[in-house]
Structure formats: structure tokens, C-alpha cells
PDB file of C-alpha atoms in Angstrom:
ATOM      1  CA  MET A   1     122.010 -20.005  99.520  1.00 50.00           C
ATOM      2  CA  ASN A   2     122.535 -18.543 102.985  1.00 51.00           C
ATOM      3  CA  HIS A   3     123.379 -15.194 101.378  1.00 49.00           C
ATOM      4  CA  ILE A   4     120.002 -15.099  99.556  1.00 50.00           C
ATOM      5  CA  LEU A   5     118.134 -16.133 102.707  1.00 44.00           C
ATOM      6  CA  LEU A   6     119.935 -13.493 104.764  1.00 44.00           C
ATOM      7  CA  SER A   7     119.240 -10.774 102.136  1.00 48.00           C
ATOM      8  CA  SER A   8     115.569 -11.752 102.007  1.00 47.00           C
ATOM      9  CA  SER A   9     115.327 -11.607 105.792  1.00 48.00           C
ATOM     10  CA  PHE A  10     116.813  -8.105 105.889  1.00 45.00           C
ATOM     11  CA  LEU A  11     114.495  -6.967 103.084  1.00 44.00           C
ATOM     12  CA  PHE A  12     111.466  -8.350 104.944  1.00 47.00           C
ATOM     13  CA  LEU A  13     112.605  -6.717 108.191  1.00 45.00           C
ATOM     14  CA  GLY A  14     113.164  -3.366 106.445  1.00 46.00           C
ATOM     15  CA  LEU A  15     109.716  -3.444 104.819  1.00 41.00           C
ATOM     16  CA  THR A  16     108.100  -4.357 108.143  1.00 45.00           C
ATOM     17  CA  ILE A  17     109.787  -1.430 109.885  1.00 47.00           C
ATOM     18  CA  ALA A  18     108.859   0.966 107.062  1.00 42.00           C
ATOM     19  CA  LEU A  19     105.219  -0.107 107.078  1.00 41.00           C
ATOM     20  CA  THR A  20     105.050   0.112 110.862  1.00 43.00           C
ATOM     21  CA  ALA A  21     106.506   3.631 110.792  1.00 42.00           C
ATOM     22  CA  CYS A  22     103.978   4.744 108.164  1.00 39.00           C
ATOM     23  CA  ALA A  23     100.944   3.172 109.824  1.00 41.00           C
ATOM     24  CA  THR A  24      98.241   5.500 111.096  1.00 41.00           C
ATOM     25  CA  ILE A  25      98.063   5.590 114.862  1.00 42.00           C
ATOM     26  CA  VAL A  26      94.509   5.746 116.123  1.00 41.00           C
ATOM     27  CA  PRO A  27      94.192   6.905 119.720  1.00 45.00           C
ATOM     28  CA  THR A  28      92.298   4.647 122.051  1.00 41.00           C
ATOM     29  CA  PRO A  29      89.422   6.467 123.753  1.00 42.00           C
ATOM     30  CA  THR A  30      90.009   7.101 127.419  1.00 42.00           C
ATOM     31  CA  ARG A  31      87.455   5.382 129.587  1.00 40.00           C
ATOM     32  CA  GLN A  32      86.463   6.423 133.068  1.00 43.00           C
ATOM     33  CA  PRO A  33      84.695   4.107 135.509  1.00 44.00           C
ATOM     34  CA  ILE A  34      81.008   4.904 135.707  1.00 41.00           C
ATOM     35  CA  ASP A  35      79.715   5.670 139.161  1.00 43.00           C
ATOM     36  CA  PRO A  36      76.253   4.054 139.399  1.00 44.00           C
ATOM     37  CA  THR A  37      75.273   6.618 142.036  1.00 45.00           C
ATOM     38  CA  ALA A  38      76.054   9.569 139.777  1.00 42.00           C
ATOM     39  CA  ASN A  39      73.274  11.117 137.687  1.00 44.00           C
ATOM     40  CA  ALA A  40      75.335  12.001 134.618  1.00 40.00           C
ATOM     41  CA  PRO A  41      77.947   9.967 132.761  1.00 38.00           C
ATOM     42  CA  ILE A  42      81.526  11.144 132.817  1.00 38.00           C
ATOM     43  CA  ILE A  43      82.709  12.305 129.394  1.00 37.00           C
ATOM     44  CA  VAL A  44      86.423  12.572 128.730  1.00 37.00           C
ATOM     45  CA  PRO A  45      87.659  14.103 125.462  1.00 39.00           C
ATOM     46  CA  THR A  46      90.159  11.858 123.729  1.00 39.00           C
ATOM     47  CA  ARG A  47      91.915  14.298 121.365  1.00 40.00           C
ATOM     48  CA  ALA A  48      92.205  17.984 120.722  1.00 41.00           C
ATOM     49  CA  ALA A  49      91.565  17.310 117.026  1.00 43.00           C
ATOM     50  CA  ASN A  50      87.839  17.046 117.781  1.00 43.00           C
ATOM     51  CA  THR A  51      87.722  20.806 118.279  1.00 39.00           C
ATOM     52  CA  PRO A  52      87.239  23.010 115.214  1.00 42.00           C
ATOM     53  CA  ALA A  53      90.393  24.546 113.799  1.00 47.00           C
ATOM     54  CA  ALA A  54      90.808  28.273 114.174  1.00 52.00           C
ATOM     55  CA  THR A  55      90.706  30.252 110.954  1.00 58.00           C
ATOM     56  CA  PRO A  56      94.163  31.714 110.335  1.00 72.00           C
ATOM     57  CA  SER A  57      94.392  35.477 110.320  1.00 81.00           C
ATOM     58  CA  PHE A  58      96.289  37.191 107.547  1.00 88.00           C
ATOM     59  CA  ASP A  59      95.979  40.610 109.211  1.00 85.00           C
ATOM     60  CA  PRO A  60      99.142  42.645 109.807  1.00 85.00           C
ATOM     61  CA  LYS A  61     100.876  41.601 113.043  1.00 89.00           C
ATOM     62  CA  PRO A  62     103.215  43.238 115.549  1.00 90.00           C
ATOM     63  CA  GLY A  63     106.785  42.990 114.295  1.00 88.00           C
ATOM     64  CA  ASP A  64     105.822  43.172 110.614  1.00 89.00           C
ATOM     65  CA  ASP A  65     107.759  46.440 110.356  1.00 90.00           C
ATOM     66  CA  LYS A  66     110.996  44.434 110.803  1.00 91.00           C
ATOM     67  CA  LEU A  67     110.210  42.282 107.752  1.00 94.00           C
ATOM     68  CA  GLN A  68     110.697  43.086 104.075  1.00 94.00           C
ATOM     69  CA  ARG A  69     107.559  43.575 101.987  1.00 94.00           C
ATOM     70  CA  GLY A  70     107.238  41.471  98.843  1.00 93.00           C
ATOM     71  CA  ASN A  71     104.779  40.758  96.078  1.00 91.00           C
ATOM     72  CA  VAL A  72     102.103  38.126  95.833  1.00 95.00           C
ATOM     73  CA  PHE A  73     101.140  36.417  92.596  1.00 95.00           C
ATOM     74  CA  LEU A  74      97.314  36.291  92.624  1.00 96.00           C
ATOM     75  CA  ASP A  75      95.611  33.689  90.440  1.00 96.00           C
ATOM     76  CA  THR A  76      92.026  34.229  91.590  1.00 95.00           C
ATOM     77  CA  SER A  77      90.176  36.726  93.758  1.00 95.00           C
ATOM     78  CA  ARG A  78      86.477  36.145  94.224  1.00 94.00           C
ATOM     79  CA  LEU A  79      83.678  37.051  96.589  1.00 93.00           C
ATOM     80  CA  LEU A  80      81.771  34.327  98.424  1.00 91.00           C
ATOM     81  CA  SER A  81      78.594  34.571 100.460  1.00 86.00           C
ATOM     82  CA  THR A  82      76.924  32.036 102.745  1.00 86.00           C
ATOM     83  CA  ALA A  83      73.236  31.185 102.450  1.00 85.00           C
ATOM     84  CA  SER A  84      72.620  32.265 106.053  1.00 82.00           C
ATOM     85  CA  PHE A  85      70.893  35.453 107.161  1.00 80.00           C
ATOM     86  CA  PRO A  86      72.610  37.745 107.544  1.00 78.00           C
ATOM     87  CA  PRO A  87      75.025  36.315 104.993  1.00 82.00           C
ATOM     88  CA  LEU A  88      78.672  35.866 105.924  1.00 87.00           C
ATOM     89  CA  LEU A  89      80.901  37.425 103.280  1.00 91.00           C
ATOM     90  CA  PHE A  90      84.368  36.192 102.350  1.00 93.00           C
ATOM     91  CA  LEU A  91      87.091  37.108  99.910  1.00 95.00           C
ATOM     92  CA  GLU A  92      88.679  33.931  98.558  1.00 95.00           C
ATOM     93  CA  LEU A  93      92.252  34.352  97.308  1.00 96.00           C
ATOM     94  CA  THR A  94      94.514  31.830  95.602  1.00 96.00           C
ATOM     95  CA  GLY A  95      97.976  32.385  94.261  1.00 96.00           C
ATOM     96  CA  SER A  96     101.649  32.025  95.091  1.00 97.00           C
ATOM     97  CA  LEU A  97     104.172  33.595  97.419  1.00 96.00           C
ATOM     98  CA  PRO A  98     107.699  34.344  96.096  1.00 95.00           C
ATOM     99  CA  THR A  99     109.267  31.751  98.469  1.00 94.00           C
ATOM    100  CA  PRO A 100     108.092  29.438 101.268  1.00 95.00           C
ATOM    101  CA  CYS A 101     109.671  31.904 103.745  1.00 94.00           C
ATOM    102  CA  HIS A 102     107.213  34.657 102.795  1.00 95.00           C
ATOM    103  CA  GLN A 103     104.149  35.155 104.990  1.00 95.00           C
ATOM    104  CA  LEU A 104     100.823  36.189 103.491  1.00 96.00           C
ATOM    105  CA  ARG A 105      99.241  39.434 104.688  1.00 95.00           C
ATOM    106  CA  VAL A 106      95.812  40.792 103.746  1.00 96.00           C
ATOM    107  CA  GLN A 107      94.768  44.243 104.896  1.00 95.00           C
ATOM    108  CA  VAL A 108      91.082  45.143 104.416  1.00 95.00           C
ATOM    109  CA  SER A 109      90.359  48.859 104.606  1.00 95.00           C
ATOM    110  CA  PRO A 110      86.972  50.107 105.807  1.00 95.00           C
ATOM    111  CA  PRO A 111      84.616  51.390 103.089  1.00 96.00           C
ATOM    112  CA  ASN A 112      85.424  54.886 101.835  1.00 96.00           C
ATOM    113  CA  ALA A 113      82.900  57.619 100.888  1.00 95.00           C
ATOM    114  CA  LYS A 114      82.213  55.876  97.544  1.00 96.00           C
ATOM    115  CA  ASN A 115      81.527  52.529  99.336  1.00 96.00           C
ATOM    116  CA  GLU A 116      84.750  51.087  97.940  1.00 97.00           C
ATOM    117  CA  ILE A 117      86.574  48.491 100.008  1.00 96.00           C
ATOM    118  CA  HIS A 118      90.282  48.365  99.163  1.00 97.00           C
ATOM    119  CA  VAL A 119      92.139  45.163  99.998  1.00 96.00           C
ATOM    120  CA  SER A 120      95.915  45.024  99.978  1.00 96.00           C
ATOM    121  CA  VAL A 121      97.409  41.539  99.508  1.00 96.00           C
ATOM    122  CA  TYR A 122     101.173  41.248  99.995  1.00 96.00           C
ATOM    123  CA  SER A 123     103.886  39.113 101.535  1.00 96.00           C
ATOM    124  CA  LEU A 124     106.530  39.658 104.193  1.00 96.00           C
ATOM    125  CA  ALA A 125     109.849  37.894 104.725  1.00 95.00           C
ATOM    126  CA  ASP A 126     112.899  38.205 106.924  1.00 94.00           C
ATOM    127  CA  PRO A 127     115.587  39.648 104.588  1.00 92.00           C
ATOM    128  CA  SER A 128     118.358  37.828 106.500  1.00 92.00           C
ATOM    129  CA  ALA A 129     116.701  34.395 106.263  1.00 91.00           C
ATOM    130  CA  ILE A 130     118.128  31.785 103.923  1.00 92.00           C
ATOM    131  CA  CYS A 131     115.297  30.299 101.919  1.00 92.00           C
ATOM    132  CA  VAL A 132     114.862  27.965  98.996  1.00 93.00           C
ATOM    133  CA  GLN A 133     114.056  29.940  95.855  1.00 92.00           C
ATOM    134  CA  MET A 134     110.758  28.476  94.724  1.00 94.00           C
ATOM    135  CA  ILE A 135     107.221  29.788  94.701  1.00 94.00           C
ATOM    136  CA  ALA A 136     104.829  28.598  97.414  1.00 96.00           C
ATOM    137  CA  PRO A 137     101.108  28.246  96.592  1.00 96.00           C
ATOM    138  CA  PHE A 138      98.509  29.604  99.006  1.00 95.00           C
ATOM    139  CA  SER A 139      94.759  29.678  99.432  1.00 95.00           C
ATOM    140  CA  ALA A 140      93.128  32.106 101.847  1.00 94.00           C
ATOM    141  CA  SER A 141      89.587  32.897 102.881  1.00 93.00           C
ATOM    142  CA  VAL A 142      89.345  36.385 104.363  1.00 94.00           C
ATOM    143  CA  PRO A 143      86.124  37.428 106.129  1.00 93.00           C
ATOM    144  CA  LEU A 144      84.581  40.793 105.225  1.00 92.00           C
ATOM    145  CA  LYS A 145      83.049  41.809 108.540  1.00 90.00           C
ATOM    146  CA  ASN A 146      81.090  44.661 110.046  1.00 89.00           C
ATOM    147  CA  LEU A 147      79.597  45.966 106.808  1.00 91.00           C
ATOM    148  CA  SER A 148      76.477  48.100 107.047  1.00 91.00           C
ATOM    149  CA  PRO A 149      73.636  47.428 104.603  1.00 92.00           C
ATOM    150  CA  GLY A 150      74.469  48.817 101.171  1.00 93.00           C
ATOM    151  CA  LYS A 151      76.226  48.202  97.888  1.00 95.00           C
ATOM    152  CA  TYR A 152      80.032  47.933  97.881  1.00 95.00           C
ATOM    153  CA  THR A 153      82.753  47.717  95.239  1.00 96.00           C
ATOM    154  CA  ILE A 154      85.696  45.496  96.157  1.00 96.00           C
ATOM    155  CA  TRP A 155      89.212  46.339  94.957  1.00 97.00           C
ATOM    156  CA  VAL A 156      92.152  43.931  95.429  1.00 97.00           C
ATOM    157  CA  ASN A 157      95.629  45.387  94.859  1.00 96.00           C
ATOM    158  CA  GLU A 158      94.109  48.339  92.953  1.00 95.00           C
ATOM    159  CA  LYS A 159      92.083  46.069  90.651  1.00 96.00           C
ATOM    160  CA  GLN A 160      88.265  45.940  90.857  1.00 96.00           C
ATOM    161  CA  ILE A 161      87.149  42.343  91.367  1.00 95.00           C
ATOM    162  CA  GLY A 162      83.418  42.748  91.958  1.00 93.00           C
ATOM    163  CA  GLU A 163      80.502  44.267  93.769  1.00 93.00           C
ATOM    164  CA  LEU A 164      78.401  43.002  96.620  1.00 90.00           C
ATOM    165  CA  THR A 165      75.185  44.042  98.300  1.00 89.00           C
ATOM    166  CA  VAL A 166      74.726  43.663 102.038  1.00 88.00           C
ATOM    167  CA  PRO A 167      71.030  43.364 102.961  1.00 84.00           C
TER     168      PRO A 167
END
């Protein structure tokens, strides 16, 4: 009987610890005393998470020449436009990298004489790194910036994916 009671106690204790470890921790807002003689209230930010996240850049970076270039397996490549004026234009890419150690790179060339924009999508990895051999999915939204008004043809890895008109 004592053995069953002791086992149950340890099971209960283990579940309590597991649930406590998995519980979401909500930060308590920091409060500052309000000075009645001051004209404006004191505002103290409570977390950095309230700030918008920076959009990751997939542009080539310094040191890329020391890494080995690899392929990318593209599932979709499509053009997106916002409803704002002037519209913001994006190239949305989804696919897979050869391994989780590969880093995604997207190089957007300026329009050529035929108003073609060539986009090179590839991966880079450290050839000396030990990495699990499994594909790693990715999703990227790449801005198409600084385009003059006109009609453009977009090519991704030497394949035409669409046309867009910039007003």
C-alpha cells in the first residue's frame, strides 16, 4: 500500500513540475509612481516584443565567399502587391533548403534593357560543418524596391514567373 501511495506521490510531483515548466510566463507590467505635479504620465515599456519584428534580409552578406553554394528546391514563386499607393511589391518564395545548416540567399538584379528582373535564389553552407541530412522548409518574402514606372518581367532561377506593372 505504501509503495502505491509513494509511486502516486512521485507521479503527481512529476506532473506538477512538468506543467509548471511548460506554463506560459506573462510579464507583469512595470509601474512607475505618478507624480501629481507632472503634466504627462510616465510610460514604461514592459517588453521588447511590443516592437515590430525586422524583416529578415536574404541578400548576400560579407563572408559568403567562404561558404559553399548549394541548390534550393523552390515549390512556389509568386508576385504580391499591396493595395497601397504606390503599391509595395514582393516576391514570395516557398521551398526547401538541402539541410538546416544551409542559409537562404536571394539576389535581385536591377532591370536590364528589356525590363527583365533576374532573381537568383540559392543556399550557402559551411562545408566543414556537421549537419543532419534532412531538408529544411523555408518561406521568404523579398521586397522588389526602387522600380521606376513601367512593365517588368520577373525571372527566378532562369524561369519566368510573371509580369508586373509599376504605376
